[in-house]
PDB file of C-alpha atoms in Angstrom:
ATOM      1  CA  ASP E 144     -25.792 -19.984 119.471  1.00 82.00           C
ATOM      2  CA  SER E 145     -22.705 -21.584 117.237  1.00 85.00           C
ATOM      3  CA  GLY E 146     -25.494 -24.699 116.454  1.00 92.00           C
ATOM      4  CA  VAL E 147     -23.116 -26.909 118.263  1.00 96.00           C
ATOM      5  CA  THR E 148     -25.396 -29.245 120.803  1.00 97.00           C
ATOM      6  CA  GLN E 149     -23.792 -30.825 124.551  1.00 97.00           C
ATOM      7  CA  THR E 150     -25.550 -32.866 126.613  1.00 97.00           C
ATOM      8  CA  PRO E 151     -25.101 -33.305 129.502  1.00 97.00           C
ATOM      9  CA  LYS E 152     -24.046 -29.247 130.794  1.00 96.00           C
ATOM     10  CA  HIS E 153     -23.695 -30.852 133.960  1.00 96.00           C
ATOM     11  CA  LEU E 154     -22.523 -33.915 135.688  1.00 96.00           C
ATOM     12  CA  ILE E 155     -21.594 -34.942 139.154  1.00 97.00           C
ATOM     13  CA  THR E 156     -20.413 -38.974 139.604  1.00 97.00           C
ATOM     14  CA  ALA E 157     -18.496 -40.685 142.071  1.00 97.00           C
ATOM     15  CA  THR E 158     -14.533 -41.734 141.310  1.00 97.00           C
ATOM     16  CA  GLY E 159     -14.192 -45.073 139.404  1.00 97.00           C
ATOM     17  CA  GLN E 160     -17.600 -44.292 137.392  1.00 97.00           C
ATOM     18  CA  ARG E 161     -17.899 -44.798 133.707  1.00 97.00           C
ATOM     19  CA  VAL E 162     -20.596 -41.453 131.705  1.00 98.00           C
ATOM     20  CA  THR E 163     -21.118 -40.694 128.282  1.00 98.00           C
ATOM     21  CA  LEU E 164     -21.163 -37.542 126.863  1.00 98.00           C
ATOM     22  CA  ARG E 165     -23.033 -36.584 124.003  1.00 98.00           C
ATOM     23  CA  CYS E 166     -21.716 -33.856 120.909  1.00 98.00           C
ATOM     24  CA  SER E 167     -24.139 -32.933 117.790  1.00 97.00           C
ATOM     25  CA  PRO E 168     -22.159 -31.200 115.939  1.00 96.00           C
ATOM     26  CA  ARG E 169     -24.022 -27.578 113.112  1.00 95.00           C
ATOM     27  CA  SER E 170     -26.044 -28.793 110.714  1.00 94.00           C
ATOM     28  CA  GLY E 171     -24.039 -30.580 108.130  1.00 89.00           C
ATOM     29  CA  ASP E 172     -20.430 -30.283 109.716  1.00 93.00           C
ATOM     30  CA  LEU E 173     -18.696 -33.593 108.869  1.00 92.00           C
ATOM     31  CA  SER E 174     -15.784 -32.449 111.867  1.00 93.00           C
ATOM     32  CA  VAL E 175     -15.744 -33.182 115.303  1.00 95.00           C
ATOM     33  CA  TYR E 176     -13.200 -32.185 118.063  1.00 96.00           C
ATOM     34  CA  TRP E 177     -13.175 -32.578 121.199  1.00 97.00           C
ATOM     35  CA  TYR E 178     -10.858 -30.651 123.769  1.00 96.00           C
ATOM     36  CA  GLN E 179     -10.305 -30.533 128.011  1.00 96.00           C
ATOM     37  CA  GLN E 180     -10.344 -27.814 129.991  1.00 93.00           C
ATOM     38  CA  SER E 181      -9.724 -28.238 133.426  1.00 89.00           C
ATOM     39  CA  LEU E 182      -8.570 -25.221 136.383  1.00 79.00           C
ATOM     40  CA  ASP E 183      -7.222 -22.757 135.578  1.00 69.00           C
ATOM     41  CA  GLN E 184      -5.584 -24.962 132.182  1.00 77.00           C
ATOM     42  CA  GLY E 185      -6.630 -24.323 128.442  1.00 83.00           C
ATOM     43  CA  LEU E 186      -8.418 -26.000 126.006  1.00 91.00           C
ATOM     44  CA  GLN E 187      -6.104 -29.668 126.388  1.00 92.00           C
ATOM     45  CA  PHE E 188      -7.320 -31.927 122.172  1.00 92.00           C
ATOM     46  CA  LEU E 189      -8.224 -34.809 123.286  1.00 95.00           C
ATOM     47  CA  ILE E 190      -9.447 -36.314 119.520  1.00 95.00           C
ATOM     48  CA  GLN E 191     -11.243 -34.866 116.016  1.00 94.00           C
ATOM     49  CA  TYR E 192     -12.882 -37.135 114.378  1.00 94.00           C
ATOM     50  CA  TYR E 193     -14.083 -36.783 110.274  1.00 92.00           C
ATOM     51  CA  ASN E 194     -16.651 -38.564 109.008  1.00 92.00           C
ATOM     52  CA  GLY E 195     -16.527 -41.049 111.750  1.00 94.00           C
ATOM     53  CA  GLU E 196     -12.751 -42.105 110.849  1.00 94.00           C
ATOM     54  CA  GLU E 197     -10.624 -40.930 114.040  1.00 94.00           C
ATOM     55  CA  ARG E 198      -8.037 -37.881 112.039  1.00 91.00           C
ATOM     56  CA  ALA E 199      -6.160 -37.216 114.893  1.00 90.00           C
ATOM     57  CA  LYS E 200      -5.520 -37.838 118.638  1.00 91.00           C
ATOM     58  CA  GLY E 201      -4.193 -35.695 120.937  1.00 90.00           C
ATOM     59  CA  ASN E 202      -3.427 -36.427 124.703  1.00 84.00           C
ATOM     60  CA  ILE E 203      -5.983 -38.508 125.317  1.00 92.00           C
ATOM     61  CA  LEU E 204      -6.252 -40.449 128.172  1.00 94.00           C
ATOM     62  CA  GLU E 205      -6.755 -44.869 127.072  1.00 95.00           C
ATOM     63  CA  ARG E 206      -9.588 -44.895 130.031  1.00 96.00           C
ATOM     64  CA  PHE E 207     -11.539 -42.177 127.869  1.00 97.00           C
ATOM     65  CA  SER E 208     -12.547 -43.607 123.463  1.00 96.00           C
ATOM     66  CA  ALA E 209     -14.687 -41.005 121.688  1.00 97.00           C
ATOM     67  CA  GLN E 210     -16.516 -41.949 118.436  1.00 96.00           C
ATOM     68  CA  GLN E 211     -18.878 -40.563 115.389  1.00 97.00           C
ATOM     69  CA  PHE E 212     -21.952 -41.351 114.280  1.00 96.00           C
ATOM     70  CA  PRO E 213     -23.134 -42.281 110.739  1.00 95.00           C
ATOM     71  CA  ASP E 214     -25.312 -39.268 111.632  1.00 94.00           C
ATOM     72  CA  LEU E 215     -22.386 -37.471 112.601  1.00 95.00           C
ATOM     73  CA  HIS E 216     -23.261 -36.644 116.595  1.00 96.00           C
ATOM     74  CA  SER E 217     -20.523 -37.786 118.179  1.00 98.00           C
ATOM     75  CA  GLU E 218     -20.152 -39.803 122.237  1.00 98.00           C
ATOM     76  CA  LEU E 219     -17.086 -39.274 124.530  1.00 98.00           C
ATOM     77  CA  ASN E 220     -16.592 -42.287 126.727  1.00 97.00           C
ATOM     78  CA  LEU E 221     -14.751 -41.443 130.386  1.00 97.00           C
ATOM     79  CA  SER E 222     -14.126 -44.556 132.123  1.00 97.00           C
ATOM     80  CA  SER E 223     -12.782 -45.780 136.233  1.00 97.00           C
ATOM     81  CA  LEU E 224     -13.036 -41.922 136.181  1.00 97.00           C
ATOM     82  CA  GLU E 225     -10.730 -40.138 139.003  1.00 96.00           C
ATOM     83  CA  LEU E 226     -10.566 -36.821 140.955  1.00 95.00           C
ATOM     84  CA  GLY E 227      -8.723 -35.145 138.170  1.00 94.00           C
ATOM     85  CA  ASP E 228     -10.970 -36.080 135.224  1.00 96.00           C
ATOM     86  CA  SER E 229     -13.194 -33.195 137.144  1.00 96.00           C
ATOM     87  CA  ALA E 230     -13.384 -30.919 134.176  1.00 96.00           C
ATOM     88  CA  LEU E 231     -15.604 -28.666 131.295  1.00 95.00           C
ATOM     89  CA  TYR E 232     -15.545 -30.792 128.480  1.00 97.00           C
ATOM     90  CA  PHE E 233     -15.848 -29.355 125.180  1.00 97.00           C
ATOM     91  CA  CYS E 234     -17.051 -30.365 121.438  1.00 97.00           C
ATOM     92  CA  ALA E 235     -16.466 -28.292 118.506  1.00 96.00           C
ATOM     93  CA  SER E 236     -17.531 -28.416 114.766  1.00 95.00           C
ATOM     94  CA  SER E 237     -16.002 -27.408 111.643  1.00 91.00           C
ATOM     95  CA  PRO E 238     -17.473 -28.044 108.450  1.00 83.00           C
ATOM     96  CA  THR E 239     -14.222 -28.949 106.887  1.00 76.00           C
ATOM     97  CA  LEU E 240     -10.964 -30.532 107.956  1.00 68.00           C
ATOM     98  CA  THR E 241      -8.949 -27.637 108.356  1.00 64.00           C
ATOM     99  CA  GLY E 242     -11.465 -24.696 109.316  1.00 72.00           C
ATOM    100  CA  GLU E 243     -12.616 -22.602 112.528  1.00 85.00           C
ATOM    101  CA  LEU E 244     -13.906 -24.339 115.360  1.00 92.00           C
ATOM    102  CA  PHE E 245     -17.196 -24.004 116.621  1.00 94.00           C
ATOM    103  CA  PHE E 246     -17.524 -24.957 120.330  1.00 96.00           C
ATOM    104  CA  GLY E 247     -20.922 -25.836 122.319  1.00 96.00           C
ATOM    105  CA  GLU E 248     -20.957 -24.761 125.907  1.00 95.00           C
ATOM    106  CA  GLY E 249     -19.488 -27.819 126.814  1.00 96.00           C
ATOM    107  CA  SER E 250     -19.879 -30.527 129.560  1.00 97.00           C
ATOM    108  CA  ARG E 251     -19.193 -29.562 133.006  1.00 96.00           C
ATOM    109  CA  LEU E 252     -18.203 -32.586 135.007  1.00 97.00           C
ATOM    110  CA  THR E 253     -17.705 -33.119 138.426  1.00 97.00           C
ATOM    111  CA  VAL E 254     -15.927 -36.181 139.875  1.00 97.00           C
ATOM    112  CA  LEU E 255     -16.589 -36.543 143.672  1.00 95.00           C
TER     113      LEU E 255
ATOM    114  CA  ASP O  43       6.525 -30.357 122.451  1.00 58.00           C
ATOM    115  CA  GLN O  44       3.946 -27.904 120.775  1.00 62.00           C
ATOM    116  CA  GLN O  45       3.086 -25.455 122.951  1.00 89.00           C
ATOM    117  CA  VAL O  46       1.525 -22.301 122.972  1.00 93.00           C
ATOM    118  CA  LYS O  47       1.455 -20.337 126.067  1.00 93.00           C
ATOM    119  CA  GLN O  48      -0.513 -16.887 126.763  1.00 94.00           C
ATOM    120  CA  ASN O  49       1.778 -15.711 129.392  1.00 91.00           C
ATOM    121  CA  SER O  50      -0.563 -13.106 131.135  1.00 93.00           C
ATOM    122  CA  PRO O  51      -3.745 -14.505 132.926  1.00 92.00           C
ATOM    123  CA  SER O  52      -5.492 -11.515 133.095  1.00 95.00           C
ATOM    124  CA  LEU O  53      -5.219  -7.709 131.448  1.00 96.00           C
ATOM    125  CA  SER O  54      -7.032  -4.634 132.825  1.00 97.00           C
ATOM    126  CA  VAL O  55      -7.844  -1.630 130.301  1.00 97.00           C
ATOM    127  CA  GLN O  56      -9.739   1.533 130.433  1.00 97.00           C
ATOM    128  CA  GLU O  57     -12.753   1.752 127.673  1.00 97.00           C
ATOM    129  CA  GLY O  58     -11.355   3.472 124.334  1.00 97.00           C
ATOM    130  CA  ARG O  59      -8.221   2.802 124.811  1.00 97.00           C
ATOM    131  CA  ILE O  60      -6.146  -0.179 123.318  1.00 98.00           C
ATOM    132  CA  SER O  61      -5.886  -4.189 124.571  1.00 98.00           C
ATOM    133  CA  ILE O  62      -2.969  -5.729 123.122  1.00 98.00           C
ATOM    134  CA  LEU O  63      -3.168  -9.557 123.725  1.00 98.00           C
ATOM    135  CA  ASN O  64      -0.123 -11.415 123.625  1.00 97.00           C
ATOM    136  CA  CYS O  65       0.514 -15.347 122.691  1.00 97.00           C
ATOM    137  CA  ASP O  66       3.938 -17.247 122.186  1.00 96.00           C
ATOM    138  CA  TYR O  67       4.786 -20.464 119.875  1.00 94.00           C
ATOM    139  CA  THR O  68       7.886 -22.953 120.510  1.00 90.00           C
ATOM    140  CA  ASN O  69       6.823 -25.298 117.341  1.00 77.00           C
ATOM    141  CA  SER O  70       7.620 -23.561 113.976  1.00 77.00           C
ATOM    142  CA  MET O  71       5.205 -26.420 112.901  1.00 89.00           C
ATOM    143  CA  PHE O  72       2.385 -24.102 113.256  1.00 92.00           C
ATOM    144  CA  ASP O  73       0.496 -22.743 109.418  1.00 90.00           C
ATOM    145  CA  TYR O  74      -2.769 -21.316 111.232  1.00 92.00           C
ATOM    146  CA  PHE O  75      -3.317 -19.236 113.854  1.00 94.00           C
ATOM    147  CA  LEU O  76      -6.788 -18.060 115.269  1.00 95.00           C
ATOM    148  CA  TRP O  77      -7.985 -16.304 118.192  1.00 96.00           C
ATOM    149  CA  TYR O  78     -10.667 -17.051 120.246  1.00 96.00           C
ATOM    150  CA  LYS O  79     -13.576 -15.340 123.211  1.00 96.00           C
ATOM    151  CA  LYS O  80     -15.098 -17.402 126.158  1.00 94.00           C
ATOM    152  CA  TYR O  81     -17.697 -15.903 128.253  1.00 93.00           C
ATOM    153  CA  PRO O  82     -18.673 -17.564 131.021  1.00 89.00           C
ATOM    154  CA  ALA O  83     -20.922 -20.050 130.815  1.00 86.00           C
ATOM    155  CA  GLU O  84     -20.824 -20.320 126.853  1.00 90.00           C
ATOM    156  CA  GLY O  85     -18.112 -22.153 124.863  1.00 93.00           C
ATOM    157  CA  PRO O  86     -15.325 -20.099 123.052  1.00 94.00           C
ATOM    158  CA  THR O  87     -16.103 -18.037 119.890  1.00 94.00           C
ATOM    159  CA  PHE O  88     -14.486 -17.588 116.521  1.00 92.00           C
ATOM    160  CA  LEU O  89     -12.637 -13.929 116.425  1.00 95.00           C
ATOM    161  CA  ILE O  90     -10.163 -13.653 114.063  1.00 95.00           C
ATOM    162  CA  SER O  91      -7.652 -15.776 112.153  1.00 93.00           C
ATOM    163  CA  ILE O  92      -4.250 -14.948 110.750  1.00 95.00           C
ATOM    164  CA  SER O  93      -1.981 -17.995 108.323  1.00 93.00           C
ATOM    165  CA  SER O  94       1.820 -18.132 108.626  1.00 93.00           C
ATOM    166  CA  ILE O  95       1.933 -16.259 105.258  1.00 94.00           C
ATOM    167  CA  LYS O  96       1.116 -13.024 106.311  1.00 95.00           C
ATOM    168  CA  ASP O  97       1.961 -10.879 109.328  1.00 96.00           C
ATOM    169  CA  LYS O  98      -1.795  -8.899 110.171  1.00 97.00           C
ATOM    170  CA  ASN O  99      -4.988  -9.352 109.922  1.00 97.00           C
ATOM    171  CA  GLU O 100      -7.533  -7.074 110.041  1.00 97.00           C
ATOM    172  CA  ASP O 101     -11.455  -6.849 111.057  1.00 96.00           C
ATOM    173  CA  GLY O 102     -13.142  -4.361 112.136  1.00 97.00           C
ATOM    174  CA  ARG O 103     -12.075  -3.485 115.650  1.00 97.00           C
ATOM    175  CA  PHE O 104      -9.547  -6.227 115.516  1.00 98.00           C
ATOM    176  CA  THR O 105      -6.146  -6.912 114.279  1.00 98.00           C
ATOM    177  CA  VAL O 106      -3.577  -9.541 114.463  1.00 98.00           C
ATOM    178  CA  PHE O 107       0.105  -9.370 114.505  1.00 98.00           C
ATOM    179  CA  LEU O 108       2.162 -12.440 113.405  1.00 97.00           C
ATOM    180  CA  ASN O 109       5.912 -12.543 113.797  1.00 96.00           C
ATOM    181  CA  LYS O 110       7.623 -15.145 112.337  1.00 94.00           C
ATOM    182  CA  SER O 111      10.691 -14.200 113.669  1.00 93.00           C
ATOM    183  CA  ALA O 112       9.822 -14.284 117.524  1.00 95.00           C
ATOM    184  CA  LYS O 113       7.456 -16.565 117.192  1.00 95.00           C
ATOM    185  CA  HIS O 114       4.928 -14.178 118.457  1.00 96.00           C
ATOM    186  CA  LEU O 115       1.327 -13.519 118.196  1.00 97.00           C
ATOM    187  CA  SER O 116      -0.410 -10.530 119.274  1.00 98.00           C
ATOM    188  CA  LEU O 117      -4.339  -9.637 119.305  1.00 98.00           C
ATOM    189  CA  HIS O 118      -5.151  -5.372 119.354  1.00 98.00           C
ATOM    190  CA  ILE O 119      -8.476  -4.514 120.167  1.00 98.00           C
ATOM    191  CA  VAL O 120      -8.833  -0.381 119.077  1.00 97.00           C
ATOM    192  CA  PRO O 121     -11.085   0.775 121.111  1.00 97.00           C
ATOM    193  CA  SER O 122     -12.317  -1.296 124.173  1.00 98.00           C
ATOM    194  CA  GLN O 123     -15.321  -1.995 124.907  1.00 97.00           C
ATOM    195  CA  PRO O 124     -16.872  -3.337 127.870  1.00 96.00           C
ATOM    196  CA  GLY O 125     -18.626  -5.756 126.073  1.00 96.00           C
ATOM    197  CA  ASP O 126     -15.430  -7.163 125.206  1.00 97.00           C
ATOM    198  CA  SER O 127     -14.542  -8.312 129.133  1.00 97.00           C
ATOM    199  CA  ALA O 128     -13.729 -11.354 128.340  1.00 96.00           C
ATOM    200  CA  VAL O 129     -11.458 -14.581 128.282  1.00 95.00           C
ATOM    201  CA  TYR O 130      -8.835 -14.735 124.998  1.00 97.00           C
ATOM    202  CA  PHE O 131      -7.553 -17.996 123.952  1.00 96.00           C
ATOM    203  CA  CYS O 132      -4.994 -18.041 120.742  1.00 96.00           C
ATOM    204  CA  ALA O 133      -4.579 -21.050 119.221  1.00 95.00           C
ATOM    205  CA  ALA O 134      -2.239 -22.283 116.751  1.00 94.00           C
ATOM    206  CA  ARG O 135      -2.788 -25.013 114.181  1.00 91.00           C
ATOM    207  CA  VAL O 136      -0.133 -28.659 113.672  1.00 89.00           C
ATOM    208  CA  SER O 137       0.906 -28.184 110.072  1.00 89.00           C
ATOM    209  CA  GLY O 138      -0.184 -31.084 107.686  1.00 84.00           C
ATOM    210  CA  THR O 139      -3.153 -31.832 110.683  1.00 83.00           C
ATOM    211  CA  TYR O 140      -6.167 -31.224 112.374  1.00 81.00           C
ATOM    212  CA  LYS O 141      -4.646 -30.396 115.625  1.00 87.00           C
ATOM    213  CA  TYR O 142      -5.515 -26.861 116.824  1.00 91.00           C
ATOM    214  CA  ILE O 143      -3.056 -25.866 119.979  1.00 91.00           C
ATOM    215  CA  PHE O 144      -5.321 -23.992 122.677  1.00 93.00           C
ATOM    216  CA  GLY O 145      -3.289 -20.871 125.252  1.00 93.00           C
ATOM    217  CA  THR O 146      -4.448 -20.835 129.047  1.00 91.00           C
ATOM    218  CA  GLY O 147      -5.801 -17.989 127.694  1.00 94.00           C
ATOM    219  CA  THR O 148      -5.862 -14.359 129.017  1.00 96.00           C
ATOM    220  CA  ARG O 149      -9.031 -12.244 131.037  1.00 96.00           C
ATOM    221  CA  LEU O 150      -9.691  -9.566 129.906  1.00 97.00           C
ATOM    222  CA  LYS O 151     -11.365  -6.511 131.787  1.00 97.00           C
ATOM    223  CA  VAL O 152     -12.284  -3.477 130.679  1.00 97.00           C
ATOM    224  CA  LEU O 153     -13.117  -0.553 132.545  1.00 96.00           C
ATOM    225  CA  ALA O 154     -16.091   1.909 131.343  1.00 91.00           C
TER     226      ALA O 154
END
């Protein structure tokens, strides 16, 4: 158990809908990362927050947004969902700005 | 473009022999390299890392080698054990940022 909690574990929804994925980092970790893993793909970096502030951005679509709250949990919002958004979404936390990442078990999103 | 490539999607090795997993990168602006292991239905877990100023790092059965001139990273597992069967991801940190770029993974199967 990495100490990073992601909910929900599985989510099935329809095209055009909006979903929110939630991540609770390890106790004391200030940095939260979001990654997307599509079928047979690597982990694509989406976005990173540190203590509530956005610090790095990857190939995150405009339909996606994220935030980190004062209690350090983070949410990834995916809107106007398309079939291609079906993927595993991983959250990771780190105690520092640049340190090894501790991953949650992922949220599997299926868009029908 | 900042790319990290794992050109072998899978590898099978006999128990007790050496497993060698390879990773190539196309950008010199990485300052830190990591290997993660992932079991099914779990998030990736950190295995071993190496700074760009070193060429080797060892931790028990795991050794990571970095060849900067060839832009090549490898993970050696000796001796390989059936419990090592998993997907292995290499990752690289972009210098001066908080972005970790991951490869597509290599599925290692250690045969008993």
